[in-house]
mmCIF file of C-alpha atoms in Angstrom:
data_model
loop_
_atom_site.group_PDB
_atom_site.id
_atom_site.type_symbol
_atom_site.label_atom_id
_atom_site.label_comp_id
_atom_site.label_asym_id
_atom_site.label_seq_id
_atom_site.Cartn_x
_atom_site.Cartn_y
_atom_site.Cartn_z
ATOM 1 C CA MET A 1215 -107.144 51.418 51.001
ATOM 2 C CA ARG A 1216 -108.516 50.801 54.683
ATOM 3 C CA TYR A 1217 -105.753 51.086 56.563
ATOM 4 C CA PRO A 1218 -103.139 53.985 55.317
ATOM 5 C CA ALA A 1219 -101.442 54.350 58.153
ATOM 6 C CA PHE A 1220 -100.340 50.760 58.617
ATOM 7 C CA ALA A 1221 -99.855 49.997 55.175
ATOM 8 C CA VAL A 1222 -97.135 53.397 55.492
ATOM 9 C CA ALA A 1223 -95.587 51.971 58.536
ATOM 10 C CA CYS A 1224 -94.871 49.048 56.558
ATOM 11 C CA ALA A 1225 -93.624 50.593 53.506
ATOM 12 C CA THR A 1226 -91.211 52.904 55.260
ATOM 13 C CA SER A 1227 -90.072 49.671 57.752
ATOM 14 C CA LEU A 1228 -89.280 47.636 54.815
ATOM 15 C CA MET A 1229 -87.786 50.635 53.193
ATOM 16 C CA LEU A 1230 -85.327 51.278 55.851
ATOM 17 C CA ALA A 1231 -84.740 47.264 56.375
ATOM 18 C CA GLY A 1232 -83.892 47.158 52.948
ATOM 19 C CA CYS A 1233 -81.195 50.004 53.177
ATOM 20 C CA ALA A 1234 -79.646 48.556 55.752
ATOM 21 C CA LEU A 1235 -79.669 44.570 54.761
ATOM 22 C CA PRO A 1236 -76.329 43.364 55.019
ATOM 23 C CA VAL A 1237 -74.422 43.052 51.698
ATOM 24 C CA ALA A 1238 -72.949 39.341 50.600
ATOM 25 C CA PRO A 1239 -69.353 39.710 50.818
ATOM 26 C CA ALA A 1240 -67.346 38.976 47.898
ATOM 27 C CA PRO A 1241 -66.038 35.166 47.090
ATOM 28 C CA LEU A 1242 -63.348 34.119 48.800
ATOM 29 C CA PRO A 1243 -60.451 33.113 47.125
ATOM 30 C CA SER A 1244 -59.838 29.216 46.344
ATOM 31 C CA THR A 1245 -56.799 29.609 48.457
ATOM 32 C CA PHE A 1246 -54.836 32.321 50.052
ATOM 33 C CA ILE A 1247 -51.774 30.509 49.475
ATOM 34 C CA SER A 1248 -49.819 31.032 46.333
ATOM 35 C CA ALA A 1249 -49.556 27.928 44.265
ATOM 36 C CA ALA A 1250 -46.428 26.111 45.088
ATOM 37 C CA PRO A 1251 -45.705 22.615 45.059
ATOM 38 C CA THR A 1252 -44.771 20.983 48.703
ATOM 39 C CA PRO A 1253 -41.498 19.529 49.248
ATOM 40 C CA ALA A 1254 -41.678 15.843 49.086
ATOM 41 C CA THR A 1255 -39.756 14.636 51.774
ATOM 42 C CA ALA A 1256 -42.031 11.727 53.705
ATOM 43 C CA GLY A 1257 -39.352 9.297 55.101
ATOM 44 C CA LEU A 1258 -36.215 11.004 54.318
ATOM 45 C CA ILE A 1259 -34.483 12.131 57.141
ATOM 46 C CA ASP A 1260 -31.223 13.213 55.200
ATOM 47 C CA GLY A 1261 -31.854 12.628 51.700
ATOM 48 C CA PHE A 1262 -31.511 8.926 52.319
ATOM 49 C CA SER A 1263 -35.011 6.565 52.923
ATOM 50 C CA PRO A 1264 -35.178 4.280 55.779
ATOM 51 C CA VAL A 1265 -34.228 1.273 53.789
ATOM 52 C CA GLU A 1266 -31.052 3.074 51.984
ATOM 53 C CA ARG A 1267 -29.955 3.338 55.686
ATOM 54 C CA ILE A 1268 -29.605 0.044 56.305
ATOM 55 C CA ALA A 1269 -28.204 -1.202 53.214
ATOM 56 C CA LEU A 1270 -24.767 -1.706 52.910
ATOM 57 C CA ARG A 1271 -22.575 -2.408 50.122
ATOM 58 C CA VAL A 1272 -20.481 -5.868 50.163
ATOM 59 C CA ARG A 1273 -16.810 -5.940 48.722
ATOM 60 C CA GLY A 1274 -14.986 -9.353 49.149
ATOM 61 C CA ARG A 1275 -12.215 -11.703 47.848
ATOM 62 C CA THR A 1276 -12.854 -15.543 46.630
ATOM 63 C CA CYS A 1277 -10.177 -17.809 45.412
ATOM 64 C CA ALA A 1278 -11.382 -16.848 41.913
ATOM 65 C CA ALA A 1279 -12.564 -13.886 41.824
ATOM 66 C CA TYR A 1280 -13.515 -10.729 43.468
ATOM 67 C CA VAL A 1281 -17.448 -10.162 44.517
ATOM 68 C CA ASN A 1282 -19.605 -7.579 45.274
ATOM 69 C CA GLY A 1283 -23.121 -7.539 46.812
ATOM 70 C CA THR A 1284 -25.416 -5.880 49.258
ATOM 71 C CA ALA A 1285 -26.269 -6.721 52.809
ATOM 72 C CA TRP A 1286 -28.502 -4.944 55.500
ATOM 73 C CA MET A 1287 -28.240 -4.460 58.848
ATOM 74 C CA LEU A 1288 -30.355 -7.241 61.199
ATOM 75 C CA ASP A 1289 -29.200 -5.617 64.214
ATOM 76 C CA ALA A 1290 -26.153 -3.261 65.407
ATOM 77 C CA THR A 1291 -23.287 -5.973 64.630
ATOM 78 C CA HIS A 1292 -25.076 -8.318 62.269
ATOM 79 C CA ALA A 1293 -25.745 -8.297 58.938
ATOM 80 C CA VAL A 1294 -27.937 -10.390 56.267
ATOM 81 C CA THR A 1295 -26.895 -10.961 52.806
ATOM 82 C CA ASN A 1296 -26.955 -13.918 50.146
ATOM 83 C CA ARG A 1297 -25.016 -16.751 51.049
ATOM 84 C CA HIS A 1298 -23.714 -16.654 46.949
ATOM 85 C CA VAL A 1299 -22.233 -13.155 47.747
ATOM 86 C CA VAL A 1300 -20.024 -14.209 50.740
ATOM 87 C CA GLU A 1301 -19.612 -17.790 50.024
ATOM 88 C CA GLY A 1302 -15.675 -18.438 49.987
ATOM 89 C CA ALA A 1303 -14.773 -14.985 50.608
ATOM 90 C CA SER A 1304 -12.174 -13.200 52.619
ATOM 91 C CA ALA A 1305 -11.314 -9.698 53.343
ATOM 92 C CA ILE A 1306 -14.865 -9.046 53.097
ATOM 93 C CA THR A 1307 -15.792 -4.968 53.424
ATOM 94 C CA LEU A 1308 -18.957 -3.531 54.239
ATOM 95 C CA THR A 1309 -19.590 -0.031 53.154
ATOM 96 C CA GLY A 1310 -22.904 1.940 54.623
ATOM 97 C CA TYR A 1311 -24.524 4.616 52.883
ATOM 98 C CA ASP A 1312 -22.528 7.557 54.158
ATOM 99 C CA GLY A 1313 -19.160 5.878 53.216
ATOM 100 C CA THR A 1314 -18.406 4.442 56.597
ATOM 101 C CA GLU A 1315 -16.487 1.136 56.082
ATOM 102 C CA TYR A 1316 -16.857 -2.004 58.400
ATOM 103 C CA THR A 1317 -14.706 -5.090 58.455
ATOM 104 C CA ALA A 1318 -16.432 -8.489 58.701
ATOM 105 C CA GLY A 1319 -15.744 -11.101 61.121
ATOM 106 C CA THR A 1320 -17.335 -14.134 61.096
ATOM 107 C CA VAL A 1321 -19.826 -15.411 58.679
ATOM 108 C CA ARG A 1322 -22.434 -18.118 58.948
ATOM 109 C CA LEU A 1323 -23.919 -19.376 55.727
ATOM 110 C CA SER A 1324 -27.556 -20.609 55.703
ATOM 111 C CA THR A 1325 -27.748 -24.513 54.661
ATOM 112 C CA ARG A 1326 -31.553 -23.878 53.691
ATOM 113 C CA ALA A 1327 -31.651 -20.727 51.627
ATOM 114 C CA ASP A 1328 -29.532 -18.076 49.895
ATOM 115 C CA LEU A 1329 -28.754 -16.346 53.087
ATOM 116 C CA ALA A 1330 -25.836 -15.473 55.371
ATOM 117 C CA LEU A 1331 -25.360 -13.839 58.464
ATOM 118 C CA VAL A 1332 -22.242 -11.933 58.563
ATOM 119 C CA THR A 1333 -20.419 -10.043 61.872
ATOM 120 C CA VAL A 1334 -19.398 -6.436 61.564
ATOM 121 C CA ASN A 1335 -16.672 -5.248 63.681
ATOM 122 C CA GLU A 1336 -18.383 -2.333 65.371
ATOM 123 C CA ALA A 1337 -21.940 -1.184 65.987
ATOM 124 C CA PHE A 1338 -23.825 -0.044 62.790
ATOM 125 C CA PRO A 1339 -26.074 2.814 63.771
ATOM 126 C CA GLU A 1340 -28.879 1.704 62.012
ATOM 127 C CA VAL A 1341 -31.177 -1.314 62.010
ATOM 128 C CA ALA A 1342 -33.873 -2.671 59.989
ATOM 129 C CA THR A 1343 -37.265 -4.193 61.350
ATOM 130 C CA VAL A 1344 -38.240 -7.619 60.122
ATOM 131 C CA ALA A 1345 -41.753 -7.627 58.999
ATOM 132 C CA VAL A 1346 -43.631 -10.282 61.148
ATOM 133 C CA SER A 1347 -45.943 -11.513 58.072
ATOM 134 C CA GLU A 1348 -45.874 -11.926 54.491
ATOM 135 C CA PRO A 1349 -46.800 -9.022 51.987
ATOM 136 C CA SER A 1350 -50.118 -9.549 49.689
ATOM 137 C CA ILE A 1351 -49.947 -10.234 46.008
ATOM 138 C CA GLY A 1352 -49.925 -6.455 44.345
ATOM 139 C CA ASP A 1353 -48.263 -4.907 47.394
ATOM 140 C CA THR A 1354 -45.677 -2.656 46.136
ATOM 141 C CA LEU A 1355 -42.253 -3.975 47.486
ATOM 142 C CA THR A 1356 -39.100 -1.872 47.701
ATOM 143 C CA PHE A 1357 -35.250 -2.652 47.856
ATOM 144 C CA ALA A 1358 -31.942 -0.609 48.100
ATOM 145 C CA GLY A 1359 -28.593 -2.049 46.790
ATOM 146 C CA TYR A 1360 -25.487 -1.228 44.959
ATOM 147 C CA PRO A 1361 -26.301 -2.956 41.139
ATOM 148 C CA GLY A 1362 -22.923 -3.641 39.832
ATOM 149 C CA GLY A 1363 -21.205 -2.556 42.799
ATOM 150 C CA SER A 1364 -21.696 1.017 41.920
ATOM 151 C CA GLU A 1365 -24.397 3.434 43.803
ATOM 152 C CA LEU A 1366 -26.872 3.262 46.276
ATOM 153 C CA THR A 1367 -29.787 2.873 44.203
ATOM 154 C CA THR A 1368 -33.763 2.429 45.119
ATOM 155 C CA ARG A 1369 -36.372 0.587 43.270
ATOM 156 C CA SER A 1370 -40.137 -0.837 43.761
ATOM 157 C CA GLY A 1371 -42.264 -2.923 41.885
ATOM 158 C CA PRO A 1372 -45.571 -5.174 42.489
ATOM 159 C CA PHE A 1373 -44.972 -8.227 44.204
ATOM 160 C CA VAL A 1374 -46.477 -10.475 41.482
ATOM 161 C CA SER A 1375 -46.293 -14.156 42.648
ATOM 162 C CA VAL A 1376 -44.859 -16.434 44.991
ATOM 163 C CA ALA A 1377 -42.832 -18.934 43.226
ATOM 164 C CA GLU A 1378 -40.484 -22.210 43.023
ATOM 165 C CA ASP A 1379 -36.944 -21.381 43.727
ATOM 166 C CA THR A 1380 -35.639 -22.302 40.012
ATOM 167 C CA VAL A 1381 -32.327 -20.500 40.383
ATOM 168 C CA GLY A 1382 -30.850 -21.450 43.919
ATOM 169 C CA SER A 1383 -31.590 -24.970 45.569
ATOM 170 C CA SER A 1384 -33.678 -23.682 48.105
ATOM 171 C CA ALA A 1385 -37.088 -25.831 49.082
ATOM 172 C CA ASP A 1386 -38.797 -23.080 50.129
ATOM 173 C CA THR A 1387 -41.124 -20.724 47.751
ATOM 174 C CA VAL A 1388 -39.677 -17.085 46.857
ATOM 175 C CA TYR A 1389 -41.200 -13.868 45.600
ATOM 176 C CA ALA A 1390 -41.267 -12.530 42.001
ATOM 177 C CA ILE A 1391 -40.981 -8.866 41.795
ATOM 178 C CA GLU A 1392 -41.757 -7.149 38.709
ATOM 179 C CA ALA A 1393 -39.140 -4.688 39.336
ATOM 180 C CA GLU A 1394 -35.079 -4.130 37.674
ATOM 181 C CA SER A 1395 -32.299 -5.417 39.633
ATOM 182 C CA HIS A 1396 -28.523 -6.721 38.442
ATOM 183 C CA PRO A 1397 -25.915 -8.570 40.182
ATOM 184 C CA GLY A 1398 -24.128 -6.496 42.894
ATOM 185 C CA ASN A 1399 -28.353 -6.344 44.041
ATOM 186 C CA SER A 1400 -27.956 -9.498 45.640
ATOM 187 C CA GLY A 1401 -28.461 -9.571 49.161
ATOM 188 C CA SER A 1402 -30.765 -6.327 49.140
ATOM 189 C CA PRO A 1403 -33.496 -6.087 51.602
ATOM 190 C CA VAL A 1404 -36.951 -6.079 50.107
ATOM 191 C CA VAL A 1405 -39.303 -3.669 52.555
ATOM 192 C CA ASN A 1406 -43.103 -3.387 52.421
ATOM 193 C CA ALA A 1407 -44.786 -0.196 52.531
ATOM 194 C CA ASP A 1408 -44.032 0.004 56.287
ATOM 195 C CA GLY A 1409 -40.637 -0.262 55.649
ATOM 196 C CA ALA A 1410 -40.170 -3.445 57.342
ATOM 197 C CA VAL A 1411 -37.890 -5.997 55.704
ATOM 198 C CA THR A 1412 -40.160 -8.699 54.246
ATOM 199 C CA GLY A 1413 -37.765 -10.507 51.871
ATOM 200 C CA VAL A 1414 -33.866 -10.778 50.612
ATOM 201 C CA LEU A 1415 -33.267 -9.901 46.785
ATOM 202 C CA TYR A 1416 -31.014 -12.667 45.463
ATOM 203 C CA ALA A 1417 -31.811 -13.160 41.636
ATOM 204 C CA SER A 1418 -33.207 -11.297 38.849
ATOM 205 C CA ASN A 1419 -33.338 -11.957 34.835
ATOM 206 C CA ASN A 1420 -31.497 -8.331 34.512
ATOM 207 C CA GLU A 1421 -34.582 -6.913 33.004
ATOM 208 C CA ASN A 1422 -38.269 -6.612 34.807
ATOM 209 C CA TYR A 1423 -38.216 -9.319 37.227
ATOM 210 C CA THR A 1424 -36.458 -9.855 40.455
ATOM 211 C CA LEU A 1425 -36.475 -12.892 43.261
ATOM 212 C CA ALA A 1426 -36.584 -12.315 46.814
ATOM 213 C CA VAL A 1427 -35.984 -14.889 49.664
ATOM 214 C CA SER A 1428 -39.248 -15.016 51.555
ATOM 215 C CA GLN A 1429 -40.407 -13.579 54.568
ATOM 216 C CA PRO A 1430 -40.840 -16.919 55.978
ATOM 217 C CA THR A 1431 -37.498 -18.387 55.213
ATOM 218 C CA LEU A 1432 -36.082 -15.239 55.997
ATOM 219 C CA GLU A 1433 -37.719 -15.681 59.398
ATOM 220 C CA ARG A 1434 -37.006 -18.985 59.764
ATOM 221 C CA PHE A 1435 -33.269 -18.152 59.274
ATOM 222 C CA ILE A 1436 -33.027 -15.449 61.993
ATOM 223 C CA ALA A 1437 -34.727 -17.874 64.618
ATOM 224 C CA GLN A 1438 -32.590 -21.144 63.861
ATOM 225 C CA PRO A 1439 -28.962 -20.394 63.672
ATOM 226 C CA GLY A 1440 -28.502 -23.959 63.918
ATOM 227 C CA GLU A 1441 -29.353 -24.175 60.118
ATOM 228 C CA THR A 1442 -25.987 -22.733 59.250
ATOM 229 C CA GLU A 1443 -22.481 -23.641 58.686
ATOM 230 C CA PRO A 1444 -19.010 -21.511 58.530
ATOM 231 C CA ASN A 1445 -18.065 -20.082 55.694
ATOM 232 C CA ARG A 1446 -14.602 -21.797 54.252
ATOM 233 C CA THR A 1447 -12.037 -19.442 52.604
ATOM 234 C CA ALA A 1448 -9.225 -21.241 52.249
ATOM 235 C CA CYS A 1449 -7.745 -21.501 48.510
ATOM 236 C CA GLY A 1450 -6.700 -24.974 47.193
ATOM 237 C CA MET B 1099 -163.836 34.508 57.256
ATOM 238 C CA ASN B 1100 -161.715 37.624 55.938
ATOM 239 C CA GLU B 1101 -158.965 39.030 58.421
ATOM 240 C CA PRO B 1102 -158.958 42.675 58.552
ATOM 241 C CA PRO B 1103 -156.260 44.389 56.510
ATOM 242 C CA VAL B 1104 -152.857 45.122 58.217
ATOM 243 C CA GLU B 1105 -152.437 48.725 58.793
ATOM 244 C CA TRP B 1106 -149.251 50.201 58.242
ATOM 245 C CA ARG B 1107 -147.819 53.128 60.234
ATOM 246 C CA PHE B 1108 -144.690 54.863 59.047
ATOM 247 C CA ASP B 1109 -145.105 58.094 60.909
ATOM 248 C CA ASP B 1110 -143.841 57.119 64.219
ATOM 249 C CA TYR B 1111 -140.510 55.461 62.437
ATOM 250 C CA THR B 1112 -137.330 57.338 63.290
ATOM 251 C CA PRO B 1113 -134.131 56.132 62.113
ATOM 252 C CA THR B 1114 -131.477 55.663 64.774
ATOM 253 C CA PRO B 1115 -128.133 57.491 63.737
ATOM 254 C CA ARG B 1116 -125.200 55.308 63.186
ATOM 255 C CA ILE B 1117 -122.942 55.724 66.272
ATOM 256 C CA LEU B 1118 -119.829 53.590 66.281
ATOM 257 C CA PRO B 1119 -119.143 51.848 69.168
ATOM 258 C CA PRO B 1120 -116.777 52.999 72.254
ATOM 259 C CA ARG B 1121 -114.746 49.485 71.112
ATOM 260 C CA ARG B 1122 -113.966 50.293 67.712
ATOM 261 C CA ALA B 1123 -112.603 53.754 68.085
ATOM 262 C CA SER B 1124 -110.148 52.341 70.772
ATOM 263 C CA TRP B 1125 -109.162 49.836 68.180
ATOM 264 C CA ARG B 1126 -108.061 52.398 65.972
ATOM 265 C CA ARG B 1127 -105.876 54.128 68.149
ATOM 266 C CA ALA B 1128 -104.208 50.851 69.054
ATOM 267 C CA ARG B 1129 -103.459 49.895 65.494
ATOM 268 C CA SER B 1130 -101.857 53.437 64.695
ATOM 269 C CA ALA B 1131 -99.782 52.602 68.287
ATOM 270 C CA LEU B 1132 -98.833 49.331 66.794
ATOM 271 C CA ALA B 1133 -97.983 50.959 63.248
ATOM 272 C CA ILE B 1134 -96.023 53.521 64.997
ATOM 273 C CA VAL B 1135 -94.156 50.643 67.517
ATOM 274 C CA ALA B 1136 -93.515 48.735 64.271
ATOM 275 C CA ILE B 1137 -91.937 51.510 62.566
ATOM 276 C CA VAL B 1138 -89.962 52.373 65.401
ATOM 277 C CA GLY B 1139 -88.932 48.457 66.153
ATOM 278 C CA LEU B 1140 -87.557 48.264 62.592
ATOM 279 C CA ALA B 1141 -85.954 50.894 62.359
ATOM 280 C CA ALA B 1142 -84.076 49.887 65.544
ATOM 281 C CA LEU B 1143 -83.635 46.405 63.993
ATOM 282 C CA SER B 1144 -82.409 48.263 60.863
ATOM 283 C CA ALA B 1145 -79.970 50.378 62.629
ATOM 284 C CA TYR B 1146 -78.670 47.246 64.417
ATOM 285 C CA LEU B 1147 -78.108 44.865 61.710
ATOM 286 C CA TRP B 1148 -76.356 47.978 59.606
ATOM 287 C CA SER B 1149 -74.165 48.193 62.509
ATOM 288 C CA VAL B 1150 -73.416 44.264 62.505
ATOM 289 C CA ASN B 1151 -73.041 44.140 58.959
ATOM 290 C CA GLY B 1152 -70.203 46.855 59.206
ATOM 291 C CA THR B 1153 -68.417 44.851 62.050
ATOM 292 C CA TRP B 1154 -68.623 41.663 59.975
ATOM 293 C CA VAL B 1155 -67.625 43.552 56.966
ATOM 294 C CA ARG B 1156 -64.519 45.278 58.983
ATOM 295 C CA GLN B 1157 -63.551 41.607 60.513
ATOM 296 C CA ASN B 1158 -63.750 39.936 57.127
ATOM 297 C CA GLU B 1159 -61.463 42.688 55.556
ATOM 298 C CA THR B 1160 -58.953 41.939 58.478
ATOM 299 C CA LEU B 1161 -59.541 38.420 58.281
ATOM 300 C CA ARG B 1162 -58.848 38.455 54.584
ATOM 301 C CA GLU B 1163 -55.654 40.529 55.234
ATOM 302 C CA SER B 1164 -54.444 37.951 57.550
ATOM 303 C CA ALA B 1165 -55.043 35.323 55.691
ATOM 304 C CA SER B 1166 -53.831 36.610 52.718
ATOM 305 C CA SER B 1167 -50.502 37.652 54.759
ATOM 306 C CA LEU B 1168 -50.012 34.149 56.275
ATOM 307 C CA GLY B 1169 -50.454 32.533 52.789
ATOM 308 C CA ALA B 1170 -47.991 34.593 51.298
ATOM 309 C CA GLN B 1171 -45.504 33.477 54.298
ATOM 310 C CA LEU B 1172 -46.550 29.830 53.702
ATOM 311 C CA ALA B 1173 -45.840 30.174 49.876
ATOM 312 C CA GLN B 1174 -42.561 31.762 50.711
ATOM 313 C CA ALA B 1175 -42.119 28.821 53.263
ATOM 314 C CA SER B 1176 -42.824 26.429 50.894
ATOM 315 C CA ALA B 1177 -40.701 28.003 48.246
ATOM 316 C CA ASP B 1178 -37.464 28.139 51.054
ATOM 317 C CA ALA B 1179 -38.377 24.448 51.968
ATOM 318 C CA LEU B 1180 -38.251 23.172 48.110
ATOM 319 C CA ALA B 1181 -35.110 24.939 47.727
ATOM 320 C CA ALA B 1182 -33.756 23.439 50.942
ATOM 321 C CA GLN B 1183 -35.243 19.956 49.308
ATOM 322 C CA SER B 1184 -33.403 20.603 45.902
ATOM 323 C CA GLU B 1185 -30.137 21.510 47.190
ATOM 324 C CA LEU B 1186 -30.296 18.310 49.606
ATOM 325 C CA ASP B 1187 -31.393 16.320 46.770
ATOM 326 C CA ASP B 1188 -28.259 17.660 45.542
ATOM 327 C CA ALA B 1189 -25.787 17.098 48.200
ATOM 328 C CA THR B 1190 -27.315 13.450 48.527
ATOM 329 C CA ALA B 1191 -26.656 12.991 45.068
ATOM 330 C CA ARG B 1192 -22.945 14.065 45.867
ATOM 331 C CA ILE B 1193 -22.847 11.872 48.802
ATOM 332 C CA ARG B 1194 -24.108 8.992 46.618
ATOM 333 C CA SER B 1195 -21.384 9.921 43.971
ATOM 334 C CA LEU B 1196 -18.806 10.217 46.411
ATOM 335 C CA VAL B 1197 -19.522 7.141 48.552
ATOM 336 C CA ASN B 1198 -19.609 5.461 45.080
ATOM 337 C CA ASP B 1199 -16.169 6.974 44.247
ATOM 338 C CA GLU B 1200 -14.462 5.706 47.317
ATOM 339 C CA ALA B 1201 -16.030 2.071 47.083
ATOM 340 C CA GLN B 1202 -14.776 1.532 43.858
ATOM 341 C CA ALA B 1203 -11.401 3.039 44.552
ATOM 342 C CA GLY B 1204 -11.482 0.498 47.630
ATOM 343 C CA ASP B 1205 -12.213 -2.176 45.155
ATOM 344 C CA LYS B 1206 -9.040 -1.042 43.122
ATOM 345 C CA ALA B 1207 -6.943 -0.705 45.961
ATOM 346 C CA LEU B 1208 -7.734 -4.688 46.865
ATOM 347 C CA VAL B 1209 -7.072 -5.274 43.401
ATOM 348 C CA LEU B 1210 -3.884 -3.463 43.383
ATOM 349 C CA THR B 1211 -2.971 -4.949 46.874
ATOM 350 C CA ASP B 1212 -3.361 -8.405 45.601
ATOM 351 C CA VAL B 1213 -1.830 -7.894 42.683
ATOM 352 C CA GLY B 1214 1.554 -6.083 44.216
ATOM 353 C CA ALA B 1215 1.328 -9.077 46.672
ATOM 354 C CA LYS B 1216 1.684 -11.348 43.866
ATOM 355 C CA LEU B 1217 4.165 -8.980 42.195
ATOM 356 C CA VAL B 1218 6.493 -9.444 45.236
ATOM 357 C CA GLU B 1219 5.790 -13.342 44.713
ATOM 358 C CA CYS B 1220 7.346 -12.848 41.191
ATOM 359 C CA ALA B 1221 10.549 -10.900 42.369
ATOM 360 C CA ASP B 1222 10.901 -13.604 44.870
ATOM 361 C CA ALA B 1223 10.582 -16.490 42.301
ATOM 362 C CA ARG B 1224 13.252 -14.535 40.110
ATOM 363 C CA ALA B 1225 15.366 -13.987 42.847
ATOM 364 C CA GLN B 1226 15.334 -17.580 43.942
ATOM 365 C CA HIS B 1227 15.610 -18.666 40.124
ATOM 366 C CA ILE B 1228 18.698 -16.694 40.063
ATOM 367 C CA ARG B 1229 20.088 -18.274 43.036
ATOM 368 C CA TYR B 1230 19.638 -21.618 41.173
ATOM 369 C CA LEU B 1231 21.349 -20.794 38.390
ATOM 370 C CA ASN B 1232 24.532 -19.354 40.611
ATOM 371 C CA SER B 1233 24.168 -23.053 42.042
ATOM 372 C CA ALA B 1234 23.457 -24.431 38.434
ATOM 373 C CA SER B 1235 25.814 -27.303 39.177
ATOM 374 C CA ARG B 1236 23.631 -28.399 41.839
ATOM 375 C CA TYR B 1237 20.757 -28.840 39.434
ATOM 376 C CA THR B 1238 19.984 -30.545 36.110
ATOM 377 C CA ALA B 1239 19.183 -28.040 32.849
ATOM 378 C CA ALA B 1240 15.895 -29.924 32.729
ATOM 379 C CA SER B 1241 14.948 -28.535 36.313
ATOM 380 C CA LEU B 1242 16.203 -25.088 35.763
ATOM 381 C CA THR B 1243 14.573 -24.599 32.511
ATOM 382 C CA ALA B 1244 11.243 -26.037 33.917
ATOM 383 C CA ASN B 1245 11.606 -23.590 36.798
ATOM 384 C CA GLU B 1246 12.468 -20.808 34.618
ATOM 385 C CA ALA B 1247 9.442 -21.654 32.553
ATOM 386 C CA ALA B 1248 7.120 -21.649 35.610
ATOM 387 C CA VAL B 1249 8.635 -18.132 37.065
ATOM 388 C CA ASN B 1250 8.234 -16.444 33.808
ATOM 389 C CA GLU B 1251 4.822 -17.873 33.281
ATOM 390 C CA PHE B 1252 3.632 -16.451 36.868
ATOM 391 C CA CYS B 1253 5.411 -13.154 36.422
ATOM 392 C CA THR B 1254 3.702 -12.401 32.932
ATOM 393 C CA SER B 1255 0.347 -13.397 34.627
ATOM 394 C CA VAL B 1256 1.109 -11.369 37.236
ATOM 395 C CA ILE B 1257 2.270 -8.227 35.076
ATOM 396 C CA ALA B 1258 -0.751 -9.121 33.094
ATOM 397 C CA ALA B 1259 -2.864 -8.470 35.849
ATOM 398 C CA TYR B 1260 -1.118 -5.480 37.097
ATOM 399 C CA VAL B 1261 -1.307 -3.856 33.779
ATOM 400 C CA ASP B 1262 -5.126 -4.626 33.292
ATOM 401 C CA ALA B 1263 -5.453 -2.820 37.067
ATOM 402 C CA VAL B 1264 -3.534 0.071 36.597
ATOM 403 C CA ALA B 1265 -5.572 0.334 33.267
ATOM 404 C CA SER B 1266 -8.741 0.241 35.178
ATOM 405 C CA THR B 1267 -7.708 2.855 37.869
#
């Protein structure tokens, strides 16, 4: 070897460097957190969802029968429900999700759609947000109400089509939702993914399809109180 | 014409001794110095790397312990949140049930109130019929019979409604 001193130097240096090379640390665990599912609390304040908090149970008496349905708070003192729920009814009582009871005052019935506006005797703490646009086909819509006049229940399903109103007499089209509902659900608020009311449930086939008054019809009902008539409760 | 032969002379040839030039000697010394510097430099670098490695290892261990501790705390908090969520679900279900019970009771109270009012009407109608009977001479027998039948029919339907209402409570 022509340069033994240089070679020895290099070998020594490499040996020393090799001894001091940092050793890679052990692989990190995939997580430092023990496996534990995260509680699903999104949208829940006290165990009730926003749509449940605006839904009220309706009880009333007509000349022929006792009626149950659902309403929802448009503002602090006005609730929206179906015309067929409160038409001809007296002794109307509305019950909030927490059991608080409110007495209905005046009732105005829509002359165009299956909608009614009920004035309650005192301010309700929860108020709905009404959607400014229609849902798209395929969107998941949710409604909360009191099927059969029993417990507050929430259901969801896809918005499947815009249909003619074959149940009522409305000239406007309605929404068909693939979800189960029952008598007592009538008047339930139908909300979109943002929680804004985009329709009002008014009919179903008691199995897997539900019909709702559409957002434009609801918007028109709210904006044009002139298209209403008083509720006649006198029994002949 | 022929040229004369070349005469080679060797006796005056004296080989020159091979002496390294001064430049090459200094290069060797420089190379040795460079090797020493390299050894010292690499040794210093190794010492530095060893020290840095130790620092990283210690810091890594500290971070791991901290992360593990935080992970355990988070897991405990998550478990606590789940337990609280479960309790909240139970409480919510209980509230729903109680609200429903109260609403059903309200429905029945409305029915019973109405039936009670009709029972009062029935009693009033019977009392009125008794007054008619006490003044029977003022009425025809047929009208009294018709009134009795109407009162009985009304009271029978009210009593049936009362029985139904009580049975459903």
